[in-house]
Amino acid sequence: VLGRELIMRNTDGPMSLSVSAVIADPQGPSHLRWEVLVSMATVDILMPWWNNWHYPKAYTYVRTTGTVLTPEGVQSLMDPRTPEYLAGSRTYNVQALTDVHVYSDLEDEFKAGASHVYLQVLQWVALFLVLMACVNYVNLTTSRSLKRAMEVGLRKVVGAWRSQLIHQFLVESFLMVFLSTLLALSVTVLALPVMQRFLGVPFTLDFLTTTEYLIWIGLGMVGLTLLAGFYPALILSGFHPLQAFRAMGKHATNRSPMRSGLVVFQFALAILLLTGTVGTIQQINYLKTKDLGYSREALVSVEISDDYSQGHLESMKAMLNALPEVASISVNSSVPTEDQFWTWEFYPVGEAQAAGTATSLKSLGVDGQFLDTYSMELAYGEGLDDFSGTEHGFLLNAEAARRFGWDPDNPEEILSRQLGFTWYNGADPVTWEGPVQGLLKDFHFESLYESIDPLILYQVQPGSHFCDYLTVKLNPGTLGQGMAALETAWNEFHPTLPLDAYFMDDALESQYQKEERLGQTFIFFACISLMLCLLGLVGLAAYTALQRTKEFGIRKVMGARVPQILQLLYKEFSRYILLGFIVGWPLAALWLWQWLSSFAYQMSLGPIPFAVAGGFTLLMAILVITSQTWRSATRNPVESLRYE
C-alpha cells in the first residue's frame, strides 16, 4: 500500500497523491472519523484560497501545556493579526476535545456525534423502567404477604428475631436481583447485533470485563436489593405471631396506602413515557411535512465538483434537458441538504467601506433556472438570468436585507442597491459586483433546528469554482426511469467517475434521523413500561379478586349481576389510574415543552398526545382487570361461599 499513487479530482484539475502511511481506525466513540487524510501542505496546492481571511473553514486543535484556553484569550491573541477591514467581525470559541463527541453541534464537523440531551433522556427512561420493575416486586410481595404469614409466625414462636427475618427476606430479594442481572446481561449479549443495526452505532461489551464496571454492577445489585426488598422485608417480618396464625395481619389486607401510592407512581411513569412518545412522533412528522418554501419532490442532487465535469457542463446540461424524464436543471454551488454554503464578506457598493462595515453572510451561487427548478417564489423583483457578462446579480432573503439595515417592507429601496464581495482564485482576489434584483420569500435552506439565517443568492459563472452541484427536477411518475437515464448520461460523460446522486426529499428526511430513532426507541420503551405496569396490575387484580371471592358470592346471592361486580373493581382501580394520569400528564407536558424548545420550528402541543396515551392506557387496564376478575365475578355463589 505504501507508495501507491492516488488521483484526487479537484476544481483545478486532477492531482497525484502518494500513500505515505496507514492509520489504524480510531477506537471507541469519537467525532474524528475519516477515510483519507491529506496534509495541509497539499491542501494549500489543491485549494489555495484557504490561505486567506475569506475562508474561515478550518478547526484548529491545540495541545496545551496545562494553561487553560479561554475564548477571550484566543480573541486577544488573534485581534492584532486580523486585517483592519475585518476588525470586530471574527469571534473564536474554545471547546475541550472530550466534549466534542457528545456536546458539540457545530457546522462542518468531521462526524455528527451523539446528543447529550438524548443520552440523558434514555438514562432517565432506563431508570424509570427499573423503578417500575421494583414497584411490581414490592406490590406483589406485600399483597401476597398472607401466604407467608404462617411461616413468619412459626419462626417467631421458635425464637427467630426480626433482624434475622429481615436478613432472610433481603437475601431472597438479592437472589432475585442477581438472577435478573444475569438474565439481563445474557439478553444484552444476544441483542447487541440488533441494537447495532437499529441505532447505527457500533457497540462493544469490553466494558463488562473492567473492574470499575463490575464494581458498579455489584453496587447496583445491592442498591436494587435495598430498594425493592427492604420495605417488603419490614412488612413481612412485622407480623405478630398471634395475628399471623389468625391470618389477620393489618398489613396483609389489600388496602395499603403504600401499595396504592406505588400503583399511582407506576401509571404516572407509563403515562409520561407514552405521552412523550406520541409527542415525539408528532414532532418528527411535522418536521418531515413542513413547507420549506420550495418543492422538494422529484429533485435529484448530483455532485459535479471536479474539473472534468465543469469542462463538459454545458454539453451535459443540453443532453439532460433533452431527456423526456427531465423537467429542468439548475447549477448551484451547494444544495440545501449539504449545508455547505460559502460565507463571504458582502458590502453595499458605493458606500464607504470603513473597518468592520463588511457583513459576513452565507451565500449560494445559482444559475437562471434555480427558481424554476426549486419552484421558489420571489416576494419582490425579478429572478436571475444565466451569467452572460461581468456584472453579477443578487437575490436576498428578508434576514439578509435586515443585516444591511434595509427594510424588507420597502422593496423599492432594496432593489435600487448594489452589492459586492471578493473571493480568491488561488492567491488572486476577484471582486464581483452587481445590482440587487429581487427579494426572496423565506425558504429553509438548513435543517429546522435553526431559524432562517441571512442568505444571498448570486449568479454563478459557468466553469468557475462554484459549479459544484446539479439539481435535476424529474417529471412526475418518471423517477425510476429518470434516475436510470441520468446514470446513462453521466457514464457517457464520465466513464471513470461514479455518479453521486440522491433524491432531495430522502436526504432532507435523513436530517432528522436522530429524532426518528429516538421516537422508535421511545415506542419500544413505552411498550415495555406499559407492559410492566399492566403486569403489576394483573397480579393486584387477580389477588384482589381472590380475596373478595366470598364478598362477590354474597353480592350475587343478594341479586348483584356480573357487570355490577366488575364495576366495583373498575371503581377501585380507576382511582389509581386517574391519579396516575393527573401526575403523569403535567410531567409529560413539561418534558415535551422543553424538548420542543430545541427546535426553531415546532408543532403546537395540543391534546392529542395526552388523549392517545390516556385512552390507550385506560383501555388496556380495563381489559387486564376484566380478564383477571371475570372468573371470580362469574363464579357460582355456592362455590364462592365455600371458598377458603
XYZ file of C-alpha atoms in Angstrom:
644
model
C 0.000 0.000 0.000
C 2.767 2.458 0.913
C 3.929 4.426 -2.082
C 0.810 3.677 -4.146
C -0.491 6.572 -6.207
C -3.986 8.006 -5.821
C -5.616 10.570 -8.091
C -7.664 13.295 -6.401
C -10.051 15.253 -8.584
C -10.227 18.962 -7.919
C -11.631 22.124 -9.455
C -8.162 22.976 -10.806
C -7.596 19.515 -12.251
C -6.566 16.054 -11.050
C -3.670 15.815 -8.635
C -1.460 12.827 -7.875
C -1.093 11.850 -4.206
C 1.223 9.257 -2.683
C 0.192 6.962 0.187
C 2.727 7.595 2.952
C 1.082 5.808 5.907
C -1.797 3.598 7.001
C -3.515 4.650 10.227
C -5.462 2.298 12.469
C -9.161 3.013 12.874
C -9.945 5.143 15.951
C -11.079 3.039 18.885
C -14.166 3.965 20.855
C -16.602 6.819 20.262
C -15.030 9.783 18.502
C -16.032 12.547 16.117
C -12.709 12.099 14.277
C -13.754 9.635 11.582
C -12.049 9.721 8.211
C -11.211 7.630 5.178
C -8.302 9.671 3.813
C -6.081 12.272 5.483
C -4.379 14.847 3.265
C -1.589 17.099 4.526
C -2.240 20.826 4.841
C 0.700 21.480 2.520
C -1.131 19.532 -0.174
C -4.394 21.311 0.605
C -2.654 24.644 0.014
C -1.954 23.463 -3.528
C -5.394 21.957 -4.073
C -7.313 24.894 -2.609
C -5.048 27.926 -2.341
C -7.952 30.149 -1.281
C -7.739 28.520 2.146
C -4.838 30.865 2.869
C -6.978 33.984 3.125
C -9.331 35.551 5.646
C -12.399 34.988 3.488
C -12.406 31.235 4.020
C -12.673 30.549 7.768
C -13.461 26.866 7.289
C -10.981 25.006 9.480
C -10.971 23.645 13.025
C -7.728 24.139 14.939
C -6.696 21.538 17.530
C -4.351 22.835 20.223
C -2.391 20.717 22.694
C -1.930 22.884 25.774
C 0.877 22.790 28.317
C -1.530 22.939 31.233
C -2.685 26.507 30.625
C -6.450 26.881 30.335
C -7.519 28.309 26.985
C -10.420 30.758 27.060
C -12.317 32.412 24.178
C -11.188 35.799 25.480
C -7.550 34.710 25.444
C -7.759 33.430 21.873
C -9.611 36.585 20.822
C -6.921 38.847 22.280
C -4.279 36.766 20.505
C -5.994 36.935 17.100
C -7.333 40.508 17.041
C -3.921 42.138 16.351
C -3.400 39.668 13.480
C -6.804 40.276 11.850
C -6.997 42.663 8.851
C -8.416 46.059 9.696
C -11.437 45.754 7.410
C -12.481 42.589 9.277
C -11.997 44.090 12.728
C -14.746 43.047 15.097
C -16.260 40.518 12.674
C -14.329 37.465 13.869
C -15.091 35.577 17.072
C -13.430 32.426 18.387
C -14.776 29.611 20.513
C -12.909 27.054 22.598
C -14.092 23.533 23.368
C -12.433 20.626 25.150
C -11.808 17.679 22.838
C -13.531 15.336 25.290
C -16.762 17.343 24.910
C -16.916 17.334 21.117
C -18.433 13.886 20.566
C -21.423 14.416 22.849
C -21.825 18.157 23.432
C -20.802 19.764 20.130
C -23.218 20.817 17.390
C -21.138 22.989 15.085
C -21.019 23.319 11.311
C -18.913 21.082 9.062
C -17.678 18.786 11.811
C -15.982 15.508 10.894
C -18.951 13.480 12.036
C -22.139 14.211 13.895
C -21.724 12.990 17.441
C -24.207 11.739 19.964
C -26.690 14.104 21.580
C -26.137 14.557 25.304
C -29.817 15.508 25.650
C -30.949 12.216 24.122
C -28.448 10.260 26.202
C -29.831 11.859 29.356
C -33.396 11.132 28.247
C -32.560 7.464 27.644
C -30.846 7.255 31.031
C -33.988 8.600 32.703
C -36.151 6.161 30.749
C -33.935 3.252 31.860
C -34.210 4.443 35.476
C -37.999 4.659 35.152
C -38.186 1.079 33.870
C -36.055 -0.198 36.754
C -38.247 1.667 39.249
C -41.385 0.196 37.685
C -39.935 -3.303 37.998
C -39.108 -2.600 41.662
C -42.652 -1.347 42.240
C -44.025 -4.581 40.782
C -41.839 -6.620 43.111
C -42.839 -4.595 46.177
C -46.549 -4.679 45.354
C -46.727 -8.366 44.531
C -44.620 -9.339 47.550
C -46.628 -7.327 50.056
C -50.027 -8.125 48.527
C -49.343 -11.856 48.904
C -47.960 -11.485 52.409
C -50.769 -13.632 53.878
C -49.218 -16.687 52.249
C -46.050 -16.161 54.302
C -47.720 -15.018 57.499
C -47.818 -18.555 58.899
C -44.101 -19.046 58.173
C -43.236 -15.786 59.946
C -45.410 -16.714 62.938
C -43.814 -20.147 63.317
C -40.285 -18.768 63.097
C -41.035 -16.120 65.711
C -42.548 -18.727 68.039
C -39.356 -20.804 67.880
C -37.272 -17.730 68.728
C -36.332 -16.005 65.460
C -35.522 -12.312 65.809
C -36.989 -9.740 63.478
C -33.499 -8.830 62.218
C -32.993 -12.467 61.190
C -36.250 -12.435 59.244
C -35.325 -9.141 57.558
C -31.964 -10.656 56.619
C -33.700 -13.716 55.148
C -36.086 -11.666 53.012
C -33.274 -9.373 51.803
C -31.235 -12.426 50.790
C -34.240 -13.681 48.826
C -34.529 -10.283 47.134
C -30.799 -10.269 46.360
C -31.040 -13.699 44.728
C -33.904 -12.401 42.591
C -31.853 -9.330 41.583
C -28.775 -11.486 40.904
C -30.686 -13.855 38.608
C -32.324 -10.873 36.878
C -28.895 -9.299 36.310
C -27.547 -12.499 34.750
C -30.609 -12.685 32.506
C -30.255 -9.005 31.537
C -26.574 -9.430 30.623
C -27.403 -12.515 28.556
C -30.157 -10.679 26.684
C -27.779 -7.742 26.118
C -25.186 -10.011 24.517
C -27.801 -11.658 22.290
C -29.473 -8.362 21.342
C -26.235 -6.495 20.610
C -26.258 -7.091 16.809
C -29.895 -5.981 16.618
C -29.128 -2.812 18.608
C -26.185 -2.012 16.340
C -28.326 -2.288 13.213
C -31.202 -0.360 14.752
C -29.207 2.545 16.179
C -26.452 2.550 13.562
C -23.843 2.809 16.320
C -21.057 0.271 16.993
C -21.264 -1.341 20.429
C -18.764 -3.488 22.265
C -19.009 -5.341 25.555
C -15.381 -4.799 26.525
C -16.510 -2.653 29.449
C -18.038 -5.747 31.085
C -14.534 -7.038 31.829
C -13.307 -3.877 33.542
C -13.015 -3.829 37.325
C -14.702 -0.444 37.572
C -17.800 -1.599 35.712
C -18.026 -4.832 37.707
C -17.929 -2.756 40.897
C -20.772 -0.591 39.559
C -22.781 -3.718 38.715
C -22.263 -5.006 42.261
C -23.279 -1.692 43.805
C -26.308 -1.563 41.533
C -27.388 -5.038 42.631
C -27.077 -4.071 46.292
C -28.982 -0.842 45.662
C -31.793 -2.634 43.843
C -31.983 -5.212 46.621
C -32.467 -2.492 49.226
C -34.835 -0.502 47.003
C -37.078 -3.432 46.109
C -36.638 -5.681 49.129
C -36.354 -3.522 52.237
C -39.987 -2.423 52.502
C -41.425 -5.948 51.916
C -38.908 -7.292 54.453
C -40.168 -4.813 57.058
C -43.798 -5.708 56.335
C -43.316 -9.482 56.365
C -41.107 -9.503 59.443
C -43.522 -7.280 61.368
C -46.316 -9.829 61.804
C -47.226 -10.667 65.405
C -47.323 -14.464 65.862
C -50.967 -14.453 67.016
C -52.036 -12.254 64.103
C -50.056 -14.409 61.723
C -51.824 -17.580 62.861
C -55.193 -15.881 62.520
C -54.181 -14.556 59.050
C -55.464 -11.148 60.105
C -52.318 -9.028 59.981
C -53.268 -5.432 59.415
C -50.569 -5.148 56.744
C -51.858 -8.192 54.888
C -55.058 -6.643 53.635
C -55.243 -5.443 50.084
C -55.880 -1.834 51.062
C -52.456 -0.381 51.752
C -51.702 3.335 51.211
C -48.119 2.479 50.321
C -49.171 -0.067 47.734
C -51.796 2.289 46.319
C -49.188 5.031 46.019
C -46.843 2.698 44.156
C -49.591 1.797 41.664
C -50.209 5.517 41.061
C -46.452 6.019 40.599
C -46.337 3.228 38.006
C -49.191 4.608 35.960
C -47.721 8.124 36.149
C -44.448 6.868 34.638
C -46.287 4.892 31.962
C -48.365 7.944 31.006
C -45.223 10.102 30.958
C -43.451 7.760 28.522
C -46.493 7.137 26.321
C -47.367 10.832 26.052
C -43.735 11.695 25.316
C -43.650 9.004 22.628
C -46.759 10.273 20.853
C -45.483 13.866 21.071
C -42.094 12.859 19.650
C -43.722 11.088 16.700
C -45.911 14.142 16.056
C -42.896 16.486 16.000
C -40.974 14.200 13.626
C -43.938 14.109 11.237
C -44.204 17.895 11.499
C -40.549 18.304 10.511
C -40.939 15.948 7.568
C -44.045 17.618 6.186
C -43.431 21.308 6.932
C -43.440 23.619 3.923
C -39.808 24.590 3.306
C -40.558 27.378 0.858
C -39.647 25.256 -2.166
C -40.746 21.984 -3.719
C -38.529 19.047 -2.811
C -40.489 16.469 -4.782
C -38.674 14.710 -7.649
C -35.473 16.732 -7.092
C -32.193 14.883 -7.641
C -28.876 16.322 -6.446
C -25.739 15.442 -8.442
C -22.255 16.389 -7.249
C -20.038 17.637 -10.099
C -17.203 19.305 -8.181
C -14.300 18.334 -10.416
C -12.666 19.898 -13.458
C -13.810 17.232 -15.901
C -17.447 17.799 -15.015
C -17.219 21.568 -15.238
C -15.412 21.390 -18.568
C -18.325 19.439 -20.026
C -21.044 21.158 -18.026
C -22.917 22.871 -20.847
C -22.848 19.780 -23.066
C -24.075 17.615 -20.229
C -26.883 20.069 -19.377
C -28.003 20.082 -23.006
C -28.080 16.281 -23.101
C -30.012 16.019 -19.839
C -32.502 18.704 -20.879
C -33.270 16.643 -23.970
C -34.379 13.679 -21.844
C -38.190 13.327 -21.612
C -37.908 12.458 -17.906
C -36.177 15.764 -17.043
C -38.287 18.858 -16.316
C -35.464 21.329 -15.583
C -31.834 21.566 -14.452
C -30.023 24.070 -12.270
C -26.320 24.535 -11.489
C -25.581 25.512 -7.876
C -22.632 25.982 -5.578
C -24.470 23.860 -2.989
C -27.851 22.331 -2.197
C -29.973 22.593 0.960
C -29.208 19.058 2.129
C -25.435 19.584 2.113
C -25.350 22.595 4.464
C -22.131 23.790 2.799
C -22.705 27.422 1.963
C -19.927 29.821 1.070
C -19.577 32.652 3.571
C -18.315 35.927 2.104
C -17.876 39.497 3.286
C -20.572 41.427 1.375
C -20.623 45.212 1.148
C -23.012 47.771 -0.379
C -21.374 49.259 -3.485
C -20.870 52.997 -3.346
C -20.880 53.248 0.430
C -17.747 53.983 2.403
C -16.227 50.630 3.328
C -14.835 51.522 6.726
C -13.345 48.933 9.039
C -15.962 46.421 10.121
C -18.686 47.502 7.629
C -18.402 44.322 5.540
C -21.133 41.875 6.508
C -20.306 38.178 6.682
C -23.215 36.245 5.156
C -23.911 32.796 3.804
C -24.340 32.680 0.057
C -25.396 30.340 -2.704
C -24.267 30.515 -6.328
C -27.109 29.752 -8.755
C -27.947 29.961 -12.440
C -31.055 31.262 -14.187
C -33.015 28.022 -13.753
C -32.686 27.850 -9.955
C -36.052 29.379 -9.031
C -37.960 27.285 -11.587
C -36.206 24.042 -10.627
C -36.966 24.531 -6.934
C -40.434 26.052 -7.563
C -39.350 29.001 -5.445
C -41.118 32.357 -5.353
C -39.926 35.944 -5.129
C -41.519 38.466 -2.807
C -40.416 41.380 -4.999
C -38.314 41.984 -8.081
C -37.205 39.504 -10.704
C -35.071 36.386 -10.793
C -31.541 35.901 -12.025
C -30.642 35.052 -15.607
C -27.720 32.903 -16.652
C -24.480 34.835 -16.241
C -23.562 36.493 -19.544
C -21.162 39.297 -18.738
C -19.107 40.814 -15.983
C -21.931 42.055 -13.764
C -23.412 39.669 -11.222
C -26.968 39.979 -9.933
C -28.027 39.206 -6.353
C -31.160 37.948 -4.610
C -31.631 38.485 -0.865
C -33.915 36.995 1.735
C -35.519 39.278 4.311
C -32.966 38.427 7.009
C -30.066 39.409 4.737
C -31.743 42.738 3.978
C -32.099 43.423 7.692
C -28.395 42.689 8.232
C -27.594 45.602 5.917
C -30.050 47.818 7.781
C -32.589 47.741 4.937
C -36.325 47.425 5.499
C -37.796 44.340 3.728
C -41.170 46.137 3.711
C -39.635 48.835 1.490
C -38.548 46.722 -1.507
C -38.047 49.688 -3.856
C -35.163 50.903 -1.710
C -33.578 47.441 -1.642
C -33.909 46.930 -5.410
C -32.056 50.194 -6.024
C -28.957 48.935 -4.194
C -25.839 47.200 -5.434
C -23.745 44.618 -3.612
C -20.245 43.255 -3.978
C -17.896 40.700 -2.467
C -14.363 39.493 -3.013
C -13.271 35.888 -3.334
C -9.843 34.458 -4.068
C -8.848 32.472 -7.121
C -5.716 30.999 -5.628
C -3.920 33.989 -4.174
C -5.573 36.420 -6.603
C -8.540 38.452 -5.358
C -11.611 38.519 -7.599
C -14.359 41.083 -6.978
C -17.931 40.542 -8.138
C -20.390 43.427 -8.013
C -23.921 43.898 -9.276
C -27.485 45.006 -8.546
C -29.931 43.536 -6.066
C -32.539 42.161 -8.462
C -35.057 40.617 -6.107
C -36.182 39.806 -2.593
C -36.839 36.132 -1.863
C -39.732 34.718 0.080
C -38.399 32.914 3.132
C -37.259 29.357 2.495
C -35.452 26.876 4.718
C -32.049 26.045 3.285
C -30.887 24.411 6.537
C -32.494 21.983 8.978
C -35.464 23.109 11.048
C -33.304 23.064 14.164
C -32.265 26.564 13.119
C -34.267 29.642 12.251
C -33.809 31.142 8.795
C -30.369 32.759 8.519
C -29.460 35.633 6.195
C -28.737 34.301 2.687
C -27.646 35.880 -0.585
C -28.016 34.219 -3.984
C -25.597 35.329 -6.701
C -25.203 34.428 -10.365
C -22.763 31.585 -10.779
C -20.205 31.896 -13.552
C -20.060 28.728 -15.726
C -16.828 26.826 -15.240
C -15.982 28.657 -12.017
C -15.214 27.111 -8.651
C -18.876 27.489 -7.689
C -20.369 24.953 -10.129
C -20.365 22.122 -7.610
C -23.859 20.619 -7.904
C -26.519 19.892 -10.479
C -30.114 19.867 -9.292
C -32.261 17.853 -11.694
C -36.045 18.057 -11.469
C -37.695 14.939 -12.867
C -41.187 14.797 -14.297
C -43.792 13.182 -12.016
C -44.158 9.446 -12.491
C -40.739 9.016 -14.095
C -38.471 8.825 -11.047
C -37.107 5.339 -11.712
C -36.653 5.897 -15.441
C -35.242 9.359 -14.770
C -32.519 8.081 -12.440
C -31.593 5.363 -14.950
C -31.425 7.908 -17.788
C -29.381 10.250 -15.598
C -26.871 7.493 -14.838
C -26.584 6.596 -18.530
C -25.903 10.213 -19.462
C -23.384 10.567 -16.636
C -21.453 7.463 -17.697
C -21.212 8.815 -21.213
C -19.503 11.980 -19.991
C -17.657 10.478 -17.018
C -16.836 6.808 -17.669
C -14.301 6.635 -14.810
C -16.225 8.639 -12.206
C -19.180 7.050 -10.349
C -22.414 9.008 -10.210
C -23.013 10.649 -6.819
C -26.749 11.378 -6.908
C -29.625 11.158 -4.451
C -33.208 12.287 -4.093
C -33.520 15.540 -2.175
C -36.569 14.518 -0.141
C -34.775 11.401 1.153
C -31.769 13.474 2.216
C -33.979 16.065 3.912
C -35.729 13.367 5.926
C -32.378 11.890 6.961
C -31.554 15.198 8.686
C -33.916 14.094 11.448
C -32.617 10.549 11.693
C -31.658 11.010 15.348
C -35.174 12.135 16.227
C -36.689 9.258 14.257
C -34.523 6.740 16.074
C -35.395 8.405 19.369
C -39.077 8.057 18.509
C -38.663 4.374 17.626
C -36.689 3.806 20.822
C -39.406 5.572 22.800
C -42.068 3.340 21.259
C -40.095 0.290 22.382
C -39.528 1.574 25.918
C -43.082 2.900 26.244
C -44.421 -0.553 25.346
C -42.134 -2.117 27.961
C -43.245 0.409 30.585
C -46.915 -0.225 29.851
C -46.282 -3.974 29.921
C -44.600 -3.676 33.336
C -47.451 -1.533 34.574
C -50.063 -3.996 33.338
C -48.138 -6.972 34.732
C -48.292 -5.360 38.153
C -51.977 -4.690 37.620
C -52.509 -8.340 36.630
C -51.132 -9.543 39.960
C -53.012 -6.997 42.042
C -56.311 -7.514 40.207
C -56.050 -11.299 40.455
C -55.193 -11.162 44.154
C -57.958 -8.635 44.867
C -60.493 -10.863 43.133
C -59.183 -13.839 45.096
C -59.505 -12.022 48.433
C -63.045 -10.844 47.649
C -64.400 -14.144 46.329
C -66.787 -14.604 49.282
C -67.921 -10.983 49.047
C -68.771 -11.486 45.385
C -70.733 -14.638 46.237
C -72.781 -12.805 48.878
C -73.471 -9.928 46.468
C -74.661 -12.362 43.793
C -76.964 -14.054 46.303
C -78.363 -10.589 47.097
C -79.092 -10.054 43.404
C -75.956 -8.354 42.036
C -75.126 -9.005 38.390
C -71.708 -9.643 36.870
C -71.370 -6.085 35.387
C -72.117 -4.611 38.818
C -69.418 -6.760 40.441
C -66.920 -5.831 37.741
C -67.868 -2.194 38.249
C -66.744 -2.445 41.883
C -63.256 -3.457 40.767
C -63.190 -0.874 37.978
C -64.053 1.808 40.527
C -61.302 0.694 42.912
C -58.529 0.563 40.335
C -59.739 3.541 38.275
C -58.838 5.833 41.171
C -55.215 4.748 40.952
C -55.175 5.054 37.171
C -56.745 8.526 37.132
C -54.354 9.735 39.836
C -51.530 8.406 37.657
C -52.907 10.478 34.771
C -53.068 13.600 36.945
C -49.415 13.173 37.940
C -48.067 11.932 34.584
C -49.693 14.404 32.193
C -48.124 17.602 33.641
C -44.701 15.921 33.751
C -45.092 14.857 30.111
C -46.147 18.388 29.132
C -43.084 19.889 30.840
C -40.755 17.416 29.133
C -42.297 17.952 25.684
C -42.183 21.746 26.008
C -38.530 21.609 26.989
C -37.645 19.210 24.159
C -39.596 21.178 21.544
C -37.752 24.351 22.551
C -34.590 22.874 20.954
C -36.270 23.268 17.542
C -36.641 26.631 15.876
C -39.871 25.305 14.355
C -42.152 23.131 16.410
C -45.641 21.722 16.364
C -48.405 23.133 18.524
C -48.668 20.931 21.588
C -52.357 20.036 21.618
C -54.441 17.443 23.458
C -53.747 14.558 21.043
C -50.622 13.097 22.781
C -52.344 13.206 26.165
C -55.642 11.787 24.904
C -53.989 8.964 22.934
C -51.730 7.948 25.831
C -54.512 8.176 28.414
C -57.126 6.414 26.300
C -54.823 3.543 25.327
C -53.623 3.035 28.910
C -57.171 3.100 30.287
C -58.383 0.617 27.663
C -55.543 -1.820 28.369
C -56.100 -1.502 32.131
C -59.819 -2.301 31.757
C -59.006 -5.365 29.646
C -56.473 -6.573 32.226
C -58.821 -6.055 35.185
C -61.672 -7.791 33.361
C -59.543 -10.767 32.331
C -58.253 -11.306 35.865
C -61.541 -10.856 37.740
C -64.015 -12.417 35.344
C -63.720 -15.890 36.890
C -64.424 -14.657 40.414
C -67.279 -12.442 39.229
C -68.989 -15.255 37.297
C -68.387 -17.983 39.867
C -71.341 -19.900 41.279
C -72.317 -18.264 44.620
C -72.383 -21.670 46.311
C -68.735 -22.281 45.354
C -67.805 -18.718 46.363
C -69.307 -19.041 49.840
C -67.500 -22.351 50.379
C -64.200 -20.828 49.247
C -61.374 -20.634 51.776
